[in-house]
mmCIF file of C-alpha atoms in Angstrom:
data_model
loop_
_atom_site.group_PDB
_atom_site.id
_atom_site.type_symbol
_atom_site.label_atom_id
_atom_site.label_comp_id
_atom_site.label_asym_id
_atom_site.label_seq_id
_atom_site.Cartn_x
_atom_site.Cartn_y
_atom_site.Cartn_z
ATOM 1 C CA UNK H 1 13.263 19.795 16.850
ATOM 2 C CA UNK H 2 16.034 17.506 15.623
ATOM 3 C CA UNK H 3 18.855 19.397 13.783
ATOM 4 C CA UNK H 4 21.399 18.314 11.382
ATOM 5 C CA UNK H 5 24.107 16.379 12.994
ATOM 6 C CA UNK H 6 26.448 16.473 9.828
ATOM 7 C CA UNK H 7 26.604 12.608 9.774
ATOM 8 C CA UNK H 8 25.516 10.851 6.589
ATOM 9 C CA UNK H 9 23.402 7.828 6.252
ATOM 10 C CA UNK H 10 25.537 5.253 4.606
ATOM 11 C CA UNK H 11 24.660 3.565 0.982
ATOM 12 C CA UNK H 12 25.600 0.181 2.383
ATOM 13 C CA UNK H 13 23.350 0.521 5.460
ATOM 14 C CA UNK H 14 20.516 1.562 2.977
ATOM 15 C CA UNK H 15 21.027 -1.489 0.885
ATOM 16 C CA UNK H 16 20.999 -3.849 3.906
ATOM 17 C CA UNK H 17 17.846 -2.268 5.217
ATOM 18 C CA UNK H 18 16.292 -2.362 1.915
ATOM 19 C CA UNK H 19 16.917 -6.055 1.374
ATOM 20 C CA UNK H 20 15.615 -6.717 5.086
ATOM 21 C CA UNK H 21 12.308 -4.717 4.330
ATOM 22 C CA UNK H 22 11.753 -6.856 1.166
ATOM 23 C CA UNK H 23 12.146 -9.912 3.202
ATOM 24 C CA UNK H 24 9.917 -8.952 5.877
ATOM 25 C CA UNK H 25 7.248 -7.620 3.552
ATOM 26 C CA UNK H 26 7.181 -10.754 1.639
ATOM 27 C CA UNK H 27 6.815 -13.228 4.598
ATOM 28 C CA UNK H 28 5.179 -11.401 7.353
ATOM 29 C CA UNK H 29 1.639 -9.819 6.865
ATOM 30 C CA UNK H 30 1.248 -6.921 9.395
ATOM 31 C CA UNK H 31 -0.955 -7.454 12.456
ATOM 32 C CA UNK H 32 -3.668 -4.919 11.584
ATOM 33 C CA UNK H 33 -4.464 -7.018 8.519
ATOM 34 C CA UNK H 34 -4.200 -10.298 10.195
ATOM 35 C CA UNK H 35 -6.476 -9.042 13.191
ATOM 36 C CA UNK H 36 -8.994 -7.934 10.598
ATOM 37 C CA UNK H 37 -9.093 -11.146 8.527
ATOM 38 C CA UNK H 38 -9.494 -13.159 11.839
ATOM 39 C CA UNK H 39 -12.498 -10.978 12.829
ATOM 40 C CA UNK H 40 -14.165 -11.360 9.533
ATOM 41 C CA UNK H 41 -13.741 -14.971 9.598
ATOM 42 C CA UNK H 42 -15.424 -15.176 12.942
ATOM 43 C CA UNK H 43 -18.395 -13.039 11.742
ATOM 44 C CA UNK H 44 -18.862 -14.590 8.450
ATOM 45 C CA UNK H 45 -21.943 -16.924 8.174
ATOM 46 C CA UNK H 46 -21.706 -18.060 4.502
ATOM 47 C CA UNK H 47 -19.804 -21.409 4.441
ATOM 48 C CA UNK H 48 -17.562 -20.824 1.304
ATOM 49 C CA UNK H 49 -16.562 -17.316 2.312
ATOM 50 C CA UNK H 50 -15.835 -18.436 5.830
ATOM 51 C CA UNK H 51 -13.604 -21.381 4.468
ATOM 52 C CA UNK H 52 -11.691 -18.829 2.244
ATOM 53 C CA UNK H 53 -11.026 -16.328 5.057
ATOM 54 C CA UNK H 54 -9.891 -19.290 7.500
ATOM 55 C CA UNK H 55 -7.444 -20.386 4.959
ATOM 56 C CA UNK H 56 -6.094 -16.989 4.449
ATOM 57 C CA UNK H 57 -5.201 -16.870 8.006
ATOM 58 C CA UNK H 58 -3.711 -20.406 7.823
ATOM 59 C CA UNK H 59 -1.513 -19.137 5.032
ATOM 60 C CA UNK H 60 -0.212 -16.033 6.960
ATOM 61 C CA UNK H 61 0.899 -18.527 9.739
ATOM 62 C CA UNK H 62 2.392 -21.147 7.298
ATOM 63 C CA UNK H 63 4.426 -18.219 5.610
ATOM 64 C CA UNK H 64 5.952 -17.260 9.296
ATOM 65 C CA UNK H 65 6.631 -20.828 10.162
ATOM 66 C CA UNK H 66 8.354 -21.683 6.921
ATOM 67 C CA UNK H 67 9.839 -18.220 6.221
ATOM 68 C CA UNK H 68 8.678 -18.177 2.733
ATOM 69 C CA UNK H 69 6.597 -15.669 0.815
ATOM 70 C CA UNK H 70 2.914 -15.678 1.892
ATOM 71 C CA UNK H 71 1.744 -15.587 -1.844
ATOM 72 C CA UNK H 72 3.260 -17.257 -4.754
ATOM 73 C CA UNK H 73 2.804 -14.238 -6.900
ATOM 74 C CA UNK H 74 5.131 -11.849 -4.929
ATOM 75 C CA UNK H 75 3.955 -8.688 -6.606
ATOM 76 C CA UNK H 76 5.891 -5.802 -7.774
ATOM 77 C CA UNK H 77 8.450 -4.612 -5.239
ATOM 78 C CA UNK H 78 8.353 -0.709 -4.761
ATOM 79 C CA UNK H 79 9.322 1.667 -2.018
ATOM 80 C CA UNK H 80 8.004 4.723 -0.360
ATOM 81 C CA UNK H 81 10.661 7.052 0.994
ATOM 82 C CA UNK H 82 9.889 9.692 3.712
ATOM 83 C CA UNK H 83 13.040 11.998 3.941
ATOM 84 C CA UNK H 84 13.861 14.355 6.733
ATOM 85 C CA UNK H 85 14.548 17.751 5.703
ATOM 86 C CA UNK H 86 17.942 17.686 7.379
ATOM 87 C CA UNK H 87 18.828 14.062 6.480
ATOM 88 C CA UNK H 88 22.011 13.260 4.572
ATOM 89 C CA UNK H 89 22.805 10.341 2.448
ATOM 90 C CA UNK H 90 26.256 9.177 1.545
ATOM 91 C CA UNK H 91 26.433 9.709 -2.289
ATOM 92 C CA UNK H 92 23.103 11.472 -2.422
ATOM 93 C CA UNK H 93 19.974 10.173 -3.738
ATOM 94 C CA UNK H 94 21.498 8.628 -6.904
ATOM 95 C CA UNK H 95 23.365 6.352 -4.458
ATOM 96 C CA UNK H 96 20.015 5.914 -2.339
ATOM 97 C CA UNK H 97 18.058 4.636 -5.254
ATOM 98 C CA UNK H 98 21.119 2.419 -6.510
ATOM 99 C CA UNK H 99 21.081 0.677 -3.102
ATOM 100 C CA UNK H 100 17.318 0.037 -3.300
ATOM 101 C CA UNK H 101 17.877 -1.596 -7.049
ATOM 102 C CA UNK H 102 20.796 -3.672 -5.666
ATOM 103 C CA UNK H 103 18.562 -4.624 -2.669
ATOM 104 C CA UNK H 104 15.576 -5.755 -4.783
ATOM 105 C CA UNK H 105 17.854 -7.583 -7.196
ATOM 106 C CA UNK H 106 19.373 -9.513 -4.285
ATOM 107 C CA UNK H 107 15.983 -10.243 -2.640
ATOM 108 C CA UNK H 108 14.521 -11.639 -5.783
ATOM 109 C CA UNK H 109 17.347 -14.177 -5.668
ATOM 110 C CA UNK H 110 17.679 -14.882 -2.004
ATOM 111 C CA UNK H 111 14.039 -14.703 -0.484
ATOM 112 C CA UNK H 112 13.220 -15.673 -3.142
ATOM 113 C CA UNK H 113 10.741 -13.334 -5.021
ATOM 114 C CA UNK H 114 9.100 -14.053 -8.246
ATOM 115 C CA UNK H 115 10.774 -12.148 -11.084
ATOM 116 C CA UNK H 116 7.677 -10.276 -12.276
ATOM 117 C CA UNK H 117 9.125 -7.335 -14.105
ATOM 118 C CA UNK H 118 9.179 -7.574 -17.790
ATOM 119 C CA UNK H 119 9.639 -4.896 -20.588
ATOM 120 C CA UNK H 120 5.822 -4.406 -21.803
ATOM 121 C CA UNK H 121 6.551 -4.677 -25.456
ATOM 122 C CA UNK H 122 9.835 -6.987 -25.821
ATOM 123 C CA UNK H 123 8.840 -9.004 -22.696
ATOM 124 C CA UNK H 124 12.591 -8.935 -21.838
ATOM 125 C CA UNK H 125 13.236 -10.043 -18.192
ATOM 126 C CA UNK H 126 16.334 -9.521 -16.290
ATOM 127 C CA UNK H 127 14.869 -11.956 -13.592
ATOM 128 C CA UNK H 128 15.723 -9.653 -10.836
ATOM 129 C CA UNK H 129 12.529 -7.352 -10.618
ATOM 130 C CA UNK H 130 14.615 -4.395 -11.817
ATOM 131 C CA UNK H 131 14.344 -2.462 -14.893
ATOM 132 C CA UNK H 132 13.104 0.722 -16.469
ATOM 133 C CA UNK H 133 11.230 2.609 -13.512
ATOM 134 C CA UNK H 134 11.529 -0.558 -11.439
ATOM 135 C CA UNK H 135 11.345 -0.671 -8.523
ATOM 136 C CA UNK H 136 9.736 2.725 -8.378
ATOM 137 C CA UNK H 137 10.511 4.921 -5.407
ATOM 138 C CA UNK H 138 7.936 7.595 -4.282
ATOM 139 C CA UNK H 139 9.133 10.409 -2.004
ATOM 140 C CA UNK H 140 7.642 12.625 0.607
ATOM 141 C CA UNK H 141 9.347 15.099 3.016
ATOM 142 C CA UNK H 142 9.146 15.737 6.682
ATOM 143 C CA UNK H 143 10.370 19.173 8.183
ATOM 144 C CA UNK H 144 12.976 19.217 11.132
ATOM 145 C CA UNK H 145 14.013 15.531 10.845
ATOM 146 C CA UNK H 146 17.340 14.062 10.152
ATOM 147 C CA UNK H 147 16.143 10.406 9.601
ATOM 148 C CA UNK H 148 15.156 8.580 6.483
ATOM 149 C CA UNK H 149 12.073 6.274 6.494
ATOM 150 C CA UNK H 150 11.552 3.576 3.890
ATOM 151 C CA UNK H 151 8.528 1.454 3.155
ATOM 152 C CA UNK H 152 8.881 -1.705 1.137
ATOM 153 C CA UNK H 153 5.734 -2.692 -0.607
ATOM 154 C CA UNK H 154 4.959 -5.703 -2.755
ATOM 155 C CA UNK H 155 2.110 -4.513 -4.846
ATOM 156 C CA UNK H 156 0.025 -6.765 -7.157
ATOM 157 C CA UNK H 157 0.145 -5.305 -10.558
ATOM 158 C CA UNK H 158 -2.965 -6.367 -12.471
ATOM 159 C CA UNK H 159 -6.689 -5.748 -11.700
ATOM 160 C CA UNK H 160 -8.373 -3.706 -8.970
ATOM 161 C CA UNK H 161 -8.424 -0.125 -9.811
ATOM 162 C CA UNK H 162 -10.550 2.423 -11.759
ATOM 163 C CA UNK H 163 -10.772 6.150 -12.441
ATOM 164 C CA UNK H 164 -13.858 8.383 -13.271
ATOM 165 C CA UNK H 165 -14.001 12.128 -13.760
ATOM 166 C CA UNK H 166 -17.146 13.113 -11.631
ATOM 167 C CA UNK H 167 -18.544 16.583 -11.427
ATOM 168 C CA UNK H 168 -19.248 18.906 -8.420
ATOM 169 C CA UNK H 169 -22.890 18.202 -8.958
ATOM 170 C CA UNK H 170 -22.463 14.427 -8.710
ATOM 171 C CA UNK H 171 -21.556 14.908 -5.012
ATOM 172 C CA UNK H 172 -21.261 12.325 -2.392
ATOM 173 C CA UNK H 173 -24.076 10.271 -4.253
ATOM 174 C CA UNK H 174 -21.855 9.932 -7.342
ATOM 175 C CA UNK H 175 -18.873 8.814 -5.140
ATOM 176 C CA UNK H 176 -21.069 6.076 -3.612
ATOM 177 C CA UNK H 177 -22.175 4.930 -7.013
ATOM 178 C CA UNK H 178 -18.783 4.810 -8.502
ATOM 179 C CA UNK H 179 -17.526 2.722 -5.389
ATOM 180 C CA UNK H 180 -20.287 0.266 -5.801
ATOM 181 C CA UNK H 181 -19.718 -0.015 -9.563
ATOM 182 C CA UNK H 182 -15.987 -0.807 -9.000
ATOM 183 C CA UNK H 183 -16.289 -3.284 -6.464
ATOM 184 C CA UNK H 184 -19.087 -5.112 -8.101
ATOM 185 C CA UNK H 185 -17.166 -5.286 -11.387
ATOM 186 C CA UNK H 186 -13.995 -6.697 -9.636
ATOM 187 C CA UNK H 187 -15.230 -8.426 -6.438
ATOM 188 C CA UNK H 188 -17.938 -10.549 -7.949
ATOM 189 C CA UNK H 189 -15.468 -12.359 -10.235
ATOM 190 C CA UNK H 190 -12.607 -12.397 -7.679
ATOM 191 C CA UNK H 191 -10.381 -10.227 -9.579
ATOM 192 C CA UNK H 192 -9.080 -8.204 -6.614
ATOM 193 C CA UNK H 193 -8.299 -11.138 -4.354
ATOM 194 C CA UNK H 194 -10.697 -9.754 -1.632
ATOM 195 C CA UNK H 195 -11.110 -9.196 1.124
ATOM 196 C CA UNK H 196 -9.455 -5.883 0.188
ATOM 197 C CA UNK H 197 -8.597 -2.598 1.408
ATOM 198 C CA UNK H 198 -10.286 -0.065 -0.827
ATOM 199 C CA UNK H 199 -8.372 3.328 -1.294
ATOM 200 C CA UNK H 200 -10.183 6.345 -2.751
ATOM 201 C CA UNK H 201 -8.440 9.270 -3.946
ATOM 202 C CA UNK H 202 -10.707 12.328 -4.699
ATOM 203 C CA UNK H 203 -9.494 15.464 -6.319
ATOM 204 C CA UNK H 204 -6.112 16.791 -7.672
ATOM 205 C CA UNK H 205 -5.283 16.108 -11.266
ATOM 206 C CA UNK H 206 -5.784 12.548 -12.702
ATOM 207 C CA UNK H 207 -2.317 11.498 -11.838
ATOM 208 C CA UNK H 208 -2.324 12.788 -8.255
ATOM 209 C CA UNK H 209 -5.831 11.215 -7.796
ATOM 210 C CA UNK H 210 -4.748 7.780 -8.774
ATOM 211 C CA UNK H 211 -1.516 8.189 -6.635
ATOM 212 C CA UNK H 212 -3.585 9.013 -3.514
ATOM 213 C CA UNK H 213 -6.049 6.143 -3.977
ATOM 214 C CA UNK H 214 -2.985 3.717 -4.164
ATOM 215 C CA UNK H 215 -1.446 5.227 -1.076
ATOM 216 C CA UNK H 216 -4.802 5.259 0.665
ATOM 217 C CA UNK H 217 -4.941 1.403 0.063
ATOM 218 C CA UNK H 218 -1.620 0.703 0.846
ATOM 219 C CA UNK H 219 -0.011 2.805 3.463
ATOM 220 C CA UNK H 220 -2.766 3.231 6.129
ATOM 221 C CA UNK H 221 -3.552 0.633 8.666
ATOM 222 C CA UNK H 222 -6.818 -1.060 8.934
ATOM 223 C CA UNK H 223 -9.242 0.769 11.239
ATOM 224 C CA UNK H 224 -7.448 4.083 10.750
ATOM 225 C CA UNK H 225 -9.717 7.101 9.963
ATOM 226 C CA UNK H 226 -9.087 10.359 8.085
ATOM 227 C CA UNK H 227 -8.740 13.263 10.467
ATOM 228 C CA UNK H 228 -11.455 15.282 8.696
ATOM 229 C CA UNK H 229 -14.752 14.150 10.417
ATOM 230 C CA UNK H 230 -16.784 14.351 7.236
ATOM 231 C CA UNK H 231 -14.346 12.052 5.255
ATOM 232 C CA UNK H 232 -14.039 9.696 8.237
ATOM 233 C CA UNK H 233 -17.834 9.379 8.298
ATOM 234 C CA UNK H 234 -17.855 8.522 4.589
ATOM 235 C CA UNK H 235 -15.180 6.043 4.995
ATOM 236 C CA UNK H 236 -17.286 4.198 7.570
ATOM 237 C CA UNK H 237 -20.244 4.428 5.351
ATOM 238 C CA UNK H 238 -18.360 2.827 2.397
ATOM 239 C CA UNK H 239 -17.240 0.036 4.692
ATOM 240 C CA UNK H 240 -20.879 -0.626 5.594
ATOM 241 C CA UNK H 241 -21.871 -0.457 1.952
ATOM 242 C CA UNK H 242 -19.304 -3.154 1.240
ATOM 243 C CA UNK H 243 -20.782 -5.446 3.819
ATOM 244 C CA UNK H 244 -24.317 -4.645 2.360
ATOM 245 C CA UNK H 245 -23.272 -5.588 -1.178
ATOM 246 C CA UNK H 246 -23.494 -9.475 -0.302
ATOM 247 C CA UNK H 247 -19.979 -9.732 -1.911
ATOM 248 C CA UNK H 248 -17.748 -11.983 0.163
ATOM 249 C CA UNK H 249 -14.206 -13.328 0.087
ATOM 250 C CA UNK H 250 -12.778 -14.162 -3.378
ATOM 251 C CA UNK H 251 -16.195 -13.652 -5.141
ATOM 252 C CA UNK H 252 -18.323 -15.825 -3.027
ATOM 253 C CA UNK H 253 -21.435 -14.645 -1.425
ATOM 254 C CA UNK H 254 -20.829 -13.054 2.067
ATOM 255 C CA UNK H 255 -20.131 -9.651 3.658
ATOM 256 C CA UNK H 256 -16.372 -9.756 3.939
ATOM 257 C CA UNK H 257 -15.172 -8.294 0.632
ATOM 258 C CA UNK H 258 -14.111 -4.960 2.103
ATOM 259 C CA UNK H 259 -11.549 -5.038 4.765
ATOM 260 C CA UNK H 260 -11.643 -1.192 5.153
ATOM 261 C CA UNK H 261 -12.041 2.089 3.160
ATOM 262 C CA UNK H 262 -9.593 4.721 3.181
ATOM 263 C CA UNK H 263 -10.168 8.337 1.504
ATOM 264 C CA UNK H 264 -7.426 10.843 0.680
ATOM 265 C CA UNK H 265 -8.201 14.187 -0.963
ATOM 266 C CA UNK H 266 -6.527 16.809 -2.951
ATOM 267 C CA UNK H 267 -7.639 20.402 -4.056
ATOM 268 C CA UNK H 268 -8.743 20.155 -7.568
ATOM 269 C CA UNK H 269 -10.075 22.084 -10.545
ATOM 270 C CA UNK H 270 -13.265 24.059 -9.837
ATOM 271 C CA UNK H 271 -15.213 22.425 -12.678
ATOM 272 C CA UNK H 272 -14.442 18.575 -11.654
ATOM 273 C CA UNK H 273 -14.408 16.017 -8.938
ATOM 274 C CA UNK H 274 -12.027 13.219 -10.279
ATOM 275 C CA UNK H 275 -12.068 10.017 -8.363
ATOM 276 C CA UNK H 276 -9.885 7.056 -8.321
ATOM 277 C CA UNK H 277 -10.559 3.669 -6.628
ATOM 278 C CA UNK H 278 -7.665 1.334 -5.833
ATOM 279 C CA UNK H 279 -8.022 -2.255 -4.325
ATOM 280 C CA UNK H 280 -5.131 -3.764 -2.147
ATOM 281 C CA UNK H 281 -5.619 -7.402 -1.608
ATOM 282 C CA UNK H 282 -5.273 -9.511 1.786
ATOM 283 C CA UNK H 283 -1.846 -10.302 0.736
ATOM 284 C CA UNK H 284 -0.821 -6.735 1.920
ATOM 285 C CA UNK H 285 3.092 -6.847 2.133
ATOM 286 C CA UNK H 286 4.539 -3.809 3.631
ATOM 287 C CA UNK H 287 7.330 -3.281 6.167
ATOM 288 C CA UNK H 288 8.835 0.183 7.262
ATOM 289 C CA UNK H 289 12.117 1.121 8.796
ATOM 290 C CA UNK H 290 13.404 4.586 10.101
ATOM 291 C CA UNK H 291 17.076 5.006 9.739
ATOM 292 C CA UNK H 292 18.984 7.475 11.927
ATOM 293 C CA UNK H 293 22.333 9.132 11.147
ATOM 294 C CA UNK H 294 23.928 7.191 13.989
ATOM 295 C CA UNK H 295 23.099 3.959 12.383
ATOM 296 C CA UNK H 296 20.171 3.160 14.478
ATOM 297 C CA UNK H 297 17.342 1.484 12.748
ATOM 298 C CA UNK H 298 13.689 1.047 14.024
ATOM 299 C CA UNK H 299 11.384 -1.377 12.392
ATOM 300 C CA UNK H 300 7.615 -1.250 12.289
ATOM 301 C CA UNK H 301 4.609 -2.267 10.460
ATOM 302 C CA UNK H 302 2.702 1.172 10.148
ATOM 303 C CA UNK H 303 4.098 3.378 7.436
ATOM 304 C CA UNK H 304 2.913 6.592 9.046
ATOM 305 C CA UNK H 305 3.077 8.062 5.514
ATOM 306 C CA UNK H 306 0.212 10.631 6.001
ATOM 307 C CA UNK H 307 1.662 13.090 8.315
ATOM 308 C CA UNK H 308 0.275 16.327 9.159
ATOM 309 C CA UNK H 309 2.835 17.907 6.900
ATOM 310 C CA UNK H 310 2.054 15.539 4.106
ATOM 311 C CA UNK H 311 -1.950 16.781 4.425
ATOM 312 C CA UNK H 312 -0.951 20.381 4.777
ATOM 313 C CA UNK H 313 -3.413 22.850 3.320
ATOM 314 C CA UNK H 314 -1.642 26.070 4.133
ATOM 315 C CA UNK H 315 1.009 28.085 2.155
ATOM 316 C CA UNK H 316 3.790 26.713 4.505
#
């Protein structure tokens, strides 16, 4: 088990890595998503849906070749930070978040990213994707580690999510109905830019439920299954329901609306079963780096956000 070395991870290094993560996220779509879309294109029999899927693959390749963002709407930059319990940050977490904000402002100018963040009432725009609670940074913790992991994610900020308070008596059938209601509402009008990864949060309080749905959609790779066998079976079933819905890419007829379905759960109030559903479109822009105290940096595409510790269900 790693122990504290006494060395601090520098704020300047955090700033440079956060910029690089923004660049990689904007331009290069991860391999799990690419492979999934290619497979869907090969299997699709509806002409218009097949055309859309092939054009998505082409857009991925053009972005890599031109070193330009894959989508004209570069979303809302945000960060997920997994912090080792023994990690030390030069200047503390105030400096950590300042570095992320500075990197995001620079990335908006240099990559470039579209300046999407505005004040909700005055519509004030600093043209740098920085403002009140922007970019957001969500944290989780890992015992026995002295590193810091950062995931940059450029998340669309409009359609594609819903919440409903179900009750224990609704059971799995209630979850299925809600899932089909939501994909029908958004997918048939092309409001989620599908194919989409559908994240489902079940349980917790309302804010926890919605948070888990977004994390499930954004931070698990295509094909990953929940370690709970019953939940894993339900994930596979919901993917199949998506195919049978006859909803295809961008609202056209087909079977390729759902790239994958990921479920995360939290213990909840005995009288309810809150459920949140979140759609992450095919422009899945994420990149992760692990930063060690000696300055070593490891970049990867899988965030590995849902560790055993993150899903722990015991007192410790």
